[in-house]
PDB file of C-alpha atoms and ligand atoms in Angstrom:
ATOM      1  CA  MET J   4      -4.082   1.758   8.196  1.00  0.00           C
ATOM      2  CA  GLN J   5      -1.357   4.410   9.166  1.00  0.00           C
ATOM      3  CA  GLN J   6       1.488   2.890  10.244  1.00  0.00           C
ATOM      4  CA  LYS J   7       4.143   4.123  12.980  1.00  0.00           C
ATOM      5  CA  ILE J   8       5.204   7.490  11.341  1.00  0.00           C
ATOM      6  CA  ARG J   9       9.395   6.930   9.085  1.00  0.00           C
ATOM      7  CA  ILE J  10      11.463   9.898   9.166  1.00  0.00           C
ATOM      8  CA  ALA J  11      13.160   9.643   5.733  1.00  0.00           C
ATOM      9  CA  PRO J  12      16.284  12.514   5.410  1.00  0.00           C
ATOM     10  CA  SER J  13      16.156  13.247   2.521  1.00  0.00           C
ATOM     11  CA  ILE J  14      19.797  13.578   1.443  1.00  0.00           C
ATOM     12  CA  LEU J  15      19.494  16.241  -0.972  1.00  0.00           C
ATOM     13  CA  ALA J  16      19.759  18.517   1.543  1.00  0.00           C
ATOM     14  CA  SER J  17      23.124  17.155   3.685  1.00  0.00           C
ATOM     15  CA  ASP J  18      26.430  18.647   3.143  1.00  0.00           C
ATOM     16  CA  PHE J  19      27.750  16.617  -0.236  1.00  0.00           C
ATOM     17  CA  ALA J  20      31.427  16.974   1.007  1.00  0.00           C
ATOM     18  CA  LYS J  21      30.647  14.406   3.612  1.00  0.00           C
ATOM     19  CA  LEU J  22      27.984  12.466   2.288  1.00  0.00           C
ATOM     20  CA  GLY J  23      29.196   9.205   4.339  1.00  0.00           C
ATOM     21  CA  GLU J  24      29.271  10.602   6.940  1.00  0.00           C
ATOM     22  CA  GLU J  25      26.258  13.038   6.397  1.00  0.00           C
ATOM     23  CA  VAL J  26      24.302   9.394   6.241  1.00  0.00           C
ATOM     24  CA  ARG J  27      25.923   7.613   9.122  1.00  0.00           C
ATOM     25  CA  ALA J  28      24.910  10.902  11.233  1.00  0.00           C
ATOM     26  CA  VAL J  29      21.422  10.629  11.001  1.00  0.00           C
ATOM     27  CA  SER J  30      21.161   6.886  10.884  1.00  0.00           C
ATOM     28  CA  GLU J  31      22.483   6.744  14.171  1.00  0.00           C
ATOM     29  CA  ALA J  32      20.315   9.410  14.414  1.00  0.00           C
ATOM     30  CA  GLY J  33      17.315   8.023  14.760  1.00  0.00           C
ATOM     31  CA  ALA J  34      15.882   7.834  11.325  1.00  0.00           C
ATOM     32  CA  ASP J  35      13.800   5.579   9.754  1.00  0.00           C
ATOM     33  CA  TYR J  36      14.956   5.425   5.685  1.00  0.00           C
ATOM     34  CA  ILE J  37      17.405   7.927   3.532  1.00  0.00           C
ATOM     35  CA  HIS J  38      15.652   8.708   0.783  1.00  0.00           C
ATOM     36  CA  VAL J  39      18.160   9.790  -2.314  1.00  0.00           C
ATOM     37  CA  ASP J  40      16.946  12.001  -4.964  1.00  0.00           C
ATOM     38  CA  VAL J  41      18.001  11.274  -8.353  1.00  0.00           C
ATOM     39  CA  MET J  42      17.832  14.190 -10.769  1.00  0.00           C
ATOM     40  CA  ASP J  43      18.827  14.209 -14.558  1.00  0.00           C
ATOM     41  CA  GLY J  44      18.046  17.641 -15.867  1.00  0.00           C
ATOM     42  CA  HIS J  45      15.286  16.939 -18.223  1.00  0.00           C
ATOM     43  CA  PHE J  46      12.438  15.861 -16.615  1.00  0.00           C
ATOM     44  CA  VAL J  47      13.348  17.704 -13.185  1.00  0.00           C
ATOM     45  CA  PRO J  48      15.516  21.193 -13.901  1.00  0.00           C
ATOM     46  CA  ASN J  49      18.536  20.579 -12.013  1.00  0.00           C
ATOM     47  CA  ILE J  50      21.182  17.628 -11.682  1.00  0.00           C
ATOM     48  CA  THR J  51      22.195  15.217  -8.766  1.00  0.00           C
ATOM     49  CA  ILE J  52      23.195  12.013  -8.221  1.00  0.00           C
ATOM     50  CA  GLY J  53      23.303   8.050 -10.051  1.00  0.00           C
ATOM     51  CA  PRO J  54      23.741   4.670  -9.325  1.00  0.00           C
ATOM     52  CA  ASP J  55      27.948   5.250  -7.767  1.00  0.00           C
ATOM     53  CA  VAL J  56      26.742   7.156  -5.506  1.00  0.00           C
ATOM     54  CA  VAL J  57      24.396   5.150  -3.928  1.00  0.00           C
ATOM     55  CA  LYS J  58      26.720   2.248  -4.427  1.00  0.00           C
ATOM     56  CA  ALA J  59      29.627   3.914  -2.439  1.00  0.00           C
ATOM     57  CA  LEU J  60      27.087   5.331   0.382  1.00  0.00           C
ATOM     58  CA  ARG J  61      25.264   1.236   1.081  1.00  0.00           C
ATOM     59  CA  PRO J  62      27.572   0.250   3.406  1.00  0.00           C
ATOM     60  CA  HIS J  63      27.615   3.458   5.323  1.00  0.00           C
ATOM     61  CA  SER J  64      23.748   2.379   6.500  1.00  0.00           C
ATOM     62  CA  ARG J  65      21.485  -0.274   7.163  1.00  0.00           C
ATOM     63  CA  LEU J  66      18.666   1.318   6.555  1.00  0.00           C
ATOM     64  CA  PRO J  67      16.819   0.779   3.118  1.00  0.00           C
ATOM     65  CA  PHE J  68      17.490   3.060   0.536  1.00  0.00           C
ATOM     66  CA  ASP J  69      14.416   4.803  -0.052  1.00  0.00           C
ATOM     67  CA  VAL J  70      15.253   5.985  -3.632  1.00  0.00           C
ATOM     68  CA  HIS J  71      13.226   8.774  -5.716  1.00  0.00           C
ATOM     69  CA  LEU J  72      14.107   8.798  -9.301  1.00  0.00           C
ATOM     70  CA  MET J  73      12.776  11.879 -11.550  1.00  0.00           C
ATOM     71  CA  ILE J  74      14.794  10.550 -14.097  1.00  0.00           C
ATOM     72  CA  ALA J  75      12.965   9.430 -18.082  1.00  0.00           C
ATOM     73  CA  PRO J  76      13.045   7.788 -19.205  1.00  0.00           C
ATOM     74  CA  ALA J  77      13.699   5.126 -15.945  1.00  0.00           C
ATOM     75  CA  ASP J  78      13.499   1.995 -17.219  1.00  0.00           C
ATOM     76  CA  PRO J  79      16.829   1.516 -18.094  1.00  0.00           C
ATOM     77  CA  TYR J  80      18.541   2.622 -15.376  1.00  0.00           C
ATOM     78  CA  ILE J  81      16.114   0.688 -12.541  1.00  0.00           C
ATOM     79  CA  GLU J  82      18.689  -2.114 -12.686  1.00  0.00           C
ATOM     80  CA  ALA J  83      21.159  -0.115 -11.428  1.00  0.00           C
ATOM     81  CA  PHE J  84      19.628   1.290  -8.741  1.00  0.00           C
ATOM     82  CA  ALA J  85      19.154  -2.033  -8.190  1.00  0.00           C
ATOM     83  CA  GLN J  86      21.969  -3.827  -7.807  1.00  0.00           C
ATOM     84  CA  ALA J  87      23.824  -0.241  -6.242  1.00  0.00           C
ATOM     85  CA  GLY J  88      21.646  -1.630  -2.715  1.00  0.00           C
ATOM     86  CA  ALA J  89      18.277   0.604  -3.728  1.00  0.00           C
ATOM     87  CA  ASP J  90      15.693  -0.996  -0.898  1.00  0.00           C
ATOM     88  CA  ILE J  91      12.634   0.952  -2.839  1.00  0.00           C
ATOM     89  CA  ILE J  92      12.735   2.624  -5.805  1.00  0.00           C
ATOM     90  CA  THR J  93      10.060   4.831  -7.506  1.00  0.00           C
ATOM     91  CA  VAL J  94       8.913   6.350 -11.049  1.00  0.00           C
ATOM     92  CA  HIS J  95       6.812   9.534 -11.442  1.00  0.00           C
ATOM     93  CA  PRO J  96       3.906   8.394 -13.791  1.00  0.00           C
ATOM     94  CA  GLU J  97       5.683  10.772 -16.382  1.00  0.00           C
ATOM     95  CA  ALA J  98       8.860   9.362 -16.717  1.00  0.00           C
ATOM     96  CA  GLY J  99       6.865   7.379 -19.877  1.00  0.00           C
ATOM     97  CA  PRO J 100       5.611   4.938 -21.504  1.00  0.00           C
ATOM     98  CA  HIS J 101       4.246   3.141 -19.654  1.00  0.00           C
ATOM     99  CA  VAL J 102       4.536   3.273 -15.829  1.00  0.00           C
ATOM    100  CA  HIS J 103       3.172  -0.233 -14.845  1.00  0.00           C
ATOM    101  CA  ARG J 104       5.948  -1.759 -16.936  1.00  0.00           C
ATOM    102  CA  SER J 105       7.969   0.140 -14.489  1.00  0.00           C
ATOM    103  CA  VAL J 106       6.403  -0.711 -11.077  1.00  0.00           C
ATOM    104  CA  GLN J 107       7.006  -4.724 -12.809  1.00  0.00           C
ATOM    105  CA  LEU J 108      10.800  -4.600 -13.651  1.00  0.00           C
ATOM    106  CA  ILE J 109      10.787  -2.961  -9.963  1.00  0.00           C
ATOM    107  CA  LYS J 110       9.106  -5.539  -8.809  1.00  0.00           C
ATOM    108  CA  SER J 111      10.527  -8.113 -10.669  1.00  0.00           C
ATOM    109  CA  LEU J 112      14.174  -7.593  -9.382  1.00  0.00           C
ATOM    110  CA  GLY J 113      13.113  -8.428  -6.088  1.00  0.00           C
ATOM    111  CA  LYS J 114      12.407  -4.033  -4.560  1.00  0.00           C
ATOM    112  CA  LYS J 115       9.816  -2.533  -2.972  1.00  0.00           C
ATOM    113  CA  ALA J 116       8.053  -0.374  -5.739  1.00  0.00           C
ATOM    114  CA  GLY J 117       6.820   3.510  -4.799  1.00  0.00           C
ATOM    115  CA  ILE J 118       4.251   6.011  -7.950  1.00  0.00           C
ATOM    116  CA  SER J 119       5.050   9.106  -6.923  1.00  0.00           C
ATOM    117  CA  ILE J 120       2.511  11.914  -7.761  1.00  0.00           C
ATOM    118  CA  ASN J 121       3.311  16.035  -8.960  1.00  0.00           C
ATOM    119  CA  PRO J 122       1.083  18.694  -7.389  1.00  0.00           C
ATOM    120  CA  GLY J 123      -0.402  18.706 -11.154  1.00  0.00           C
ATOM    121  CA  THR J 124      -1.229  14.767 -11.212  1.00  0.00           C
ATOM    122  CA  PRO J 125      -4.097  13.904 -11.068  1.00  0.00           C
ATOM    123  CA  LEU J 126      -4.768  10.959  -7.971  1.00  0.00           C
ATOM    124  CA  SER J 127      -6.471   9.041 -10.655  1.00  0.00           C
ATOM    125  CA  ALA J 128      -3.031   8.048 -11.498  1.00  0.00           C
ATOM    126  CA  VAL J 129      -2.725   5.507  -9.038  1.00  0.00           C
ATOM    127  CA  LYS J 130      -5.636   3.652  -9.214  1.00  0.00           C
ATOM    128  CA  PRO J 131      -4.536   1.217 -11.351  1.00  0.00           C
ATOM    129  CA  LEU J 132      -1.413   0.556 -10.040  1.00  0.00           C
ATOM    130  CA  LEU J 133      -2.729  -0.389  -6.272  1.00  0.00           C
ATOM    131  CA  ASP J 134      -2.665  -3.676  -6.388  1.00  0.00           C
ATOM    132  CA  GLU J 135       1.271  -3.759  -7.420  1.00  0.00           C
ATOM    133  CA  VAL J 136       2.703  -0.455  -5.182  1.00  0.00           C
ATOM    134  CA  ASP J 137       4.517  -0.756  -1.916  1.00  0.00           C
ATOM    135  CA  LEU J 138       4.354   2.835  -1.862  1.00  0.00           C
ATOM    136  CA  ILE J 139       2.874   6.517  -2.756  1.00  0.00           C
ATOM    137  CA  LEU J 140       4.496   9.505  -2.497  1.00  0.00           C
ATOM    138  CA  VAL J 141       2.300  12.933  -2.972  1.00  0.00           C
ATOM    139  CA  MET J 142       5.366  15.935  -3.892  1.00  0.00           C
ATOM    140  CA  SER J 143       4.334  18.635  -1.887  1.00  0.00           C
ATOM    141  CA  VAL J 144       5.721  20.663  -4.064  1.00  0.00           C
ATOM    142  CA  ASN J 145       7.368  20.395  -8.474  1.00  0.00           C
ATOM    143  CA  PRO J 146       9.963  18.240  -8.098  1.00  0.00           C
ATOM    144  CA  GLY J 147      14.131  19.020  -8.898  1.00  0.00           C
ATOM    145  CA  PHE J 148      15.066  21.331  -5.512  1.00  0.00           C
ATOM    146  CA  GLY J 149      14.898  21.589  -1.578  1.00  0.00           C
ATOM    147  CA  GLY J 150      13.885  23.998   0.285  1.00  0.00           C
ATOM    148  CA  GLN J 151      10.468  24.581  -0.955  1.00  0.00           C
ATOM    149  CA  LYS J 152       7.484  25.161   0.095  1.00  0.00           C
ATOM    150  CA  PHE J 153       5.274  22.670   0.899  1.00  0.00           C
ATOM    151  CA  ILE J 154       1.640  23.423  -1.262  1.00  0.00           C
ATOM    152  CA  PRO J 155      -1.414  23.233   1.053  1.00  0.00           C
ATOM    153  CA  GLU J 156      -3.634  21.415  -1.544  1.00  0.00           C
ATOM    154  CA  ALA J 157      -1.337  17.951  -0.805  1.00  0.00           C
ATOM    155  CA  LYS J 158      -3.327  17.688   2.667  1.00  0.00           C
ATOM    156  CA  GLN J 159      -6.716  16.891   0.548  1.00  0.00           C
ATOM    157  CA  ARG J 160      -4.396  14.492  -1.410  1.00  0.00           C
ATOM    158  CA  LEU J 161      -3.496  12.970   1.118  1.00  0.00           C
ATOM    159  CA  GLY J 162      -6.069  12.403   2.685  1.00  0.00           C
ATOM    160  CA  HIS J 163      -8.209  10.850  -0.847  1.00  0.00           C
ATOM    161  CA  LEU J 164      -4.953   8.235  -0.525  1.00  0.00           C
ATOM    162  CA  ARG J 165      -5.193   7.756   2.596  1.00  0.00           C
ATOM    163  CA  GLU J 166      -8.851   6.135   2.214  1.00  0.00           C
ATOM    164  CA  MET J 167      -7.865   4.301  -1.057  1.00  0.00           C
ATOM    165  CA  ILE J 168      -5.364   2.457   0.423  1.00  0.00           C
ATOM    166  CA  ASP J 169      -6.938   1.956   3.558  1.00  0.00           C
ATOM    167  CA  ARG J 170      -9.992   0.853   1.079  1.00  0.00           C
ATOM    168  CA  SER J 171      -7.518  -1.085  -0.609  1.00  0.00           C
ATOM    169  CA  GLU J 172      -6.376  -3.553   2.569  1.00  0.00           C
ATOM    170  CA  ARG J 173      -3.179  -3.709   1.500  1.00  0.00           C
ATOM    171  CA  SER J 174      -0.025  -2.815   3.019  1.00  0.00           C
ATOM    172  CA  ILE J 175       0.720   0.778   1.270  1.00  0.00           C
ATOM    173  CA  ASP J 176       3.387   3.290   2.881  1.00  0.00           C
ATOM    174  CA  LEU J 177       2.165   7.021   2.143  1.00  0.00           C
ATOM    175  CA  GLU J 178       5.203   8.943   1.701  1.00  0.00           C
ATOM    176  CA  VAL J 179       5.410  13.236   1.737  1.00  0.00           C
ATOM    177  CA  ASP J 180       8.274  15.209   0.447  1.00  0.00           C
ATOM    178  CA  GLY J 181       8.280  18.734  -0.463  1.00  0.00           C
ATOM    179  CA  GLY J 182       8.428  21.484   2.636  1.00  0.00           C
ATOM    180  CA  ILE J 183       8.534  19.223   5.393  1.00  0.00           C
ATOM    181  CA  ASN J 184       8.859  20.825   8.489  1.00  0.00           C
ATOM    182  CA  PHE J 185       8.338  21.136  11.809  1.00  0.00           C
ATOM    183  CA  GLU J 186       5.271  22.904  11.200  1.00  0.00           C
ATOM    184  CA  THR J 187       3.607  21.030   8.160  1.00  0.00           C
ATOM    185  CA  ALA J 188       5.011  17.917   9.896  1.00  0.00           C
ATOM    186  CA  PRO J 189       2.186  17.293  12.005  1.00  0.00           C
ATOM    187  CA  GLU J 190      -0.636  18.686   9.081  1.00  0.00           C
ATOM    188  CA  ALA J 191       0.740  16.083   6.609  1.00  0.00           C
ATOM    189  CA  ILE J 192       0.339  13.321   9.276  1.00  0.00           C
ATOM    190  CA  ALA J 193      -2.388  14.554  10.508  1.00  0.00           C
ATOM    191  CA  ALA J 194      -3.940  14.258   6.969  1.00  0.00           C
ATOM    192  CA  GLY J 195      -2.760  10.425   6.889  1.00  0.00           C
ATOM    193  CA  ALA J 196       1.035  10.680   5.100  1.00  0.00           C
ATOM    194  CA  ASP J 197       2.949   7.759   7.533  1.00  0.00           C
ATOM    195  CA  VAL J 198       6.355   8.202   5.993  1.00  0.00           C
ATOM    196  CA  LEU J 199       7.968  11.965   6.242  1.00  0.00           C
ATOM    197  CA  VAL J 200      10.933  12.964   3.590  1.00  0.00           C
ATOM    198  CA  ALA J 201      12.540  15.548   5.493  1.00  0.00           C
ATOM    199  CA  GLY J 202      15.983  17.802   3.612  1.00  0.00           C
ATOM    200  CA  THR J 203      15.810  20.764   5.480  1.00  0.00           C
ATOM    201  CA  ALA J 204      14.271  20.357   8.675  1.00  0.00           C
ATOM    202  CA  THR J 205      16.219  17.171   9.138  1.00  0.00           C
ATOM    203  CA  PHE J 206      20.132  18.782   8.370  1.00  0.00           C
ATOM    204  CA  LYS J 207      19.743  22.072   9.708  1.00  0.00           C
ATOM    205  CA  GLY J 208      21.953  22.449  12.723  1.00  0.00           C
ATOM    206  CA  GLY J 209      24.275  19.981  11.592  1.00  0.00           C
ATOM    207  CA  PRO J 210      25.280  16.738  13.581  1.00  0.00           C
ATOM    208  CA  THR J 211      24.364  17.696  17.256  1.00  0.00           C
ATOM    209  CA  ALA J 212      21.250  18.631  15.178  1.00  0.00           C
ATOM    210  CA  TYR J 213      19.723  15.563  13.489  1.00  0.00           C
ATOM    211  CA  ALA J 214      18.618  13.243  16.592  1.00  0.00           C
ATOM    212  CA  ALA J 215      16.383  15.835  18.222  1.00  0.00           C
ATOM    213  CA  ASN J 216      15.261  17.486  14.144  1.00  0.00           C
ATOM    214  CA  ILE J 217      14.060  14.005  13.706  1.00  0.00           C
ATOM    215  CA  ALA J 218      12.455  13.138  17.018  1.00  0.00           C
ATOM    216  CA  ARG J 219      10.660  16.243  16.557  1.00  0.00           C
ATOM    217  CA  LEU J 220       9.698  15.702  12.713  1.00  0.00           C
ATOM    218  CA  ARG J 221       8.180  12.588  14.656  1.00  0.00           C
ATOM    219  CA  GLY J 222       6.284  14.337  17.189  1.00  0.00           C
ATOM    220  CA  GLN J 223       8.238  12.413  20.196  1.00  0.00           C
ATOM    221  CA  ARG J 224       8.615  16.629  21.599  1.00  0.00           C
TER     222      ARG J 224
HETATM  223  C1  DX5 V  12      12.309  17.587  -4.934  1.00  0.00           C
HETATM  224  C2  DX5 V  12      12.970  16.631  -3.157  1.00  0.00           C
HETATM  225  C3  DX5 V  12      13.346  16.806  -2.025  1.00  0.00           C
HETATM  226  C4  DX5 V  12      13.420  17.219  -1.566  1.00  0.00           C
HETATM  227  C5  DX5 V  12      12.827  17.651   0.177  1.00  0.00           C
HETATM  228  O1  DX5 V  12      12.418  17.641  -5.648  1.00  0.00           O
HETATM  229  O2  DX5 V  12      11.993  14.845  -4.771  1.00  0.00           O
HETATM  230  O3  DX5 V  12      13.238  15.124  -1.571  1.00  0.00           O
HETATM  231  O4  DX5 V  12      14.664  17.403  -1.592  1.00  0.00           O
HETATM  232  O5  DX5 V  12      13.866  18.688   0.461  1.00  0.00           O
HETATM  233  P1  DX5 V  12      13.273  18.955   1.571  1.00  0.00           P
HETATM  234  O6  DX5 V  12      12.885  18.817   2.537  1.00  0.00           O
HETATM  235  O7  DX5 V  12      14.175  20.156   1.662  1.00  0.00           O
HETATM  236  O8  DX5 V  12      11.800  20.398   0.844  1.00  0.00           O
HETATM  237 ZN1   ZN V  13      12.033  12.725  -2.807  1.00  0.00          ZN
END
């Protein structure tokens, strides 16, 4: 069942010189998760942050940290992110070598596990993991950068995954990531998403705009 809509600001679009303040500001402005994009310059063509930054940010918010690993391999770093304070850890099947093992590792550390599928990844990659995962992250852009345009095909993919999740009768978040703004958010929700990652659209306008941006993304006005 589609759950209450939750907004996960991607701190990739925040002011990196004030990361702690930014995390606090979106937490106070009504965000539900803090989405942390971890990139290695190898799995994706950009480099961002590591476990030490997650650890430094942890005291600045009580919200779940939704850590999106765009790194390969991911397994050697999963424990460090768990210890740093991640609550949900999401991996891509292409990060290899055995995605089911990565998911088991995340669960064994007492964290929620997510699986992320790129625009070119077949939905069938999710099926064998349906009994294990807590979150499915549908990329609606190719991973690597904020501020890209939503790929409309993601809507069909969300629809198919919504059916798959509902049939499983498990409580699994269906999260969409990339190009979510005031126009695409309602479309993603209608297609079945219940967690919206939004970087550019949350942080636009600076701290005084965050509460209104988050409310509007959620469909509250
Ligand atoms: C892309 C990241 C996204 C990105 C979203 O690789 O996974 O989380 O920051 O940024 P916006 O919302 O600006 O498209
Ligand atoms: Zn992300």
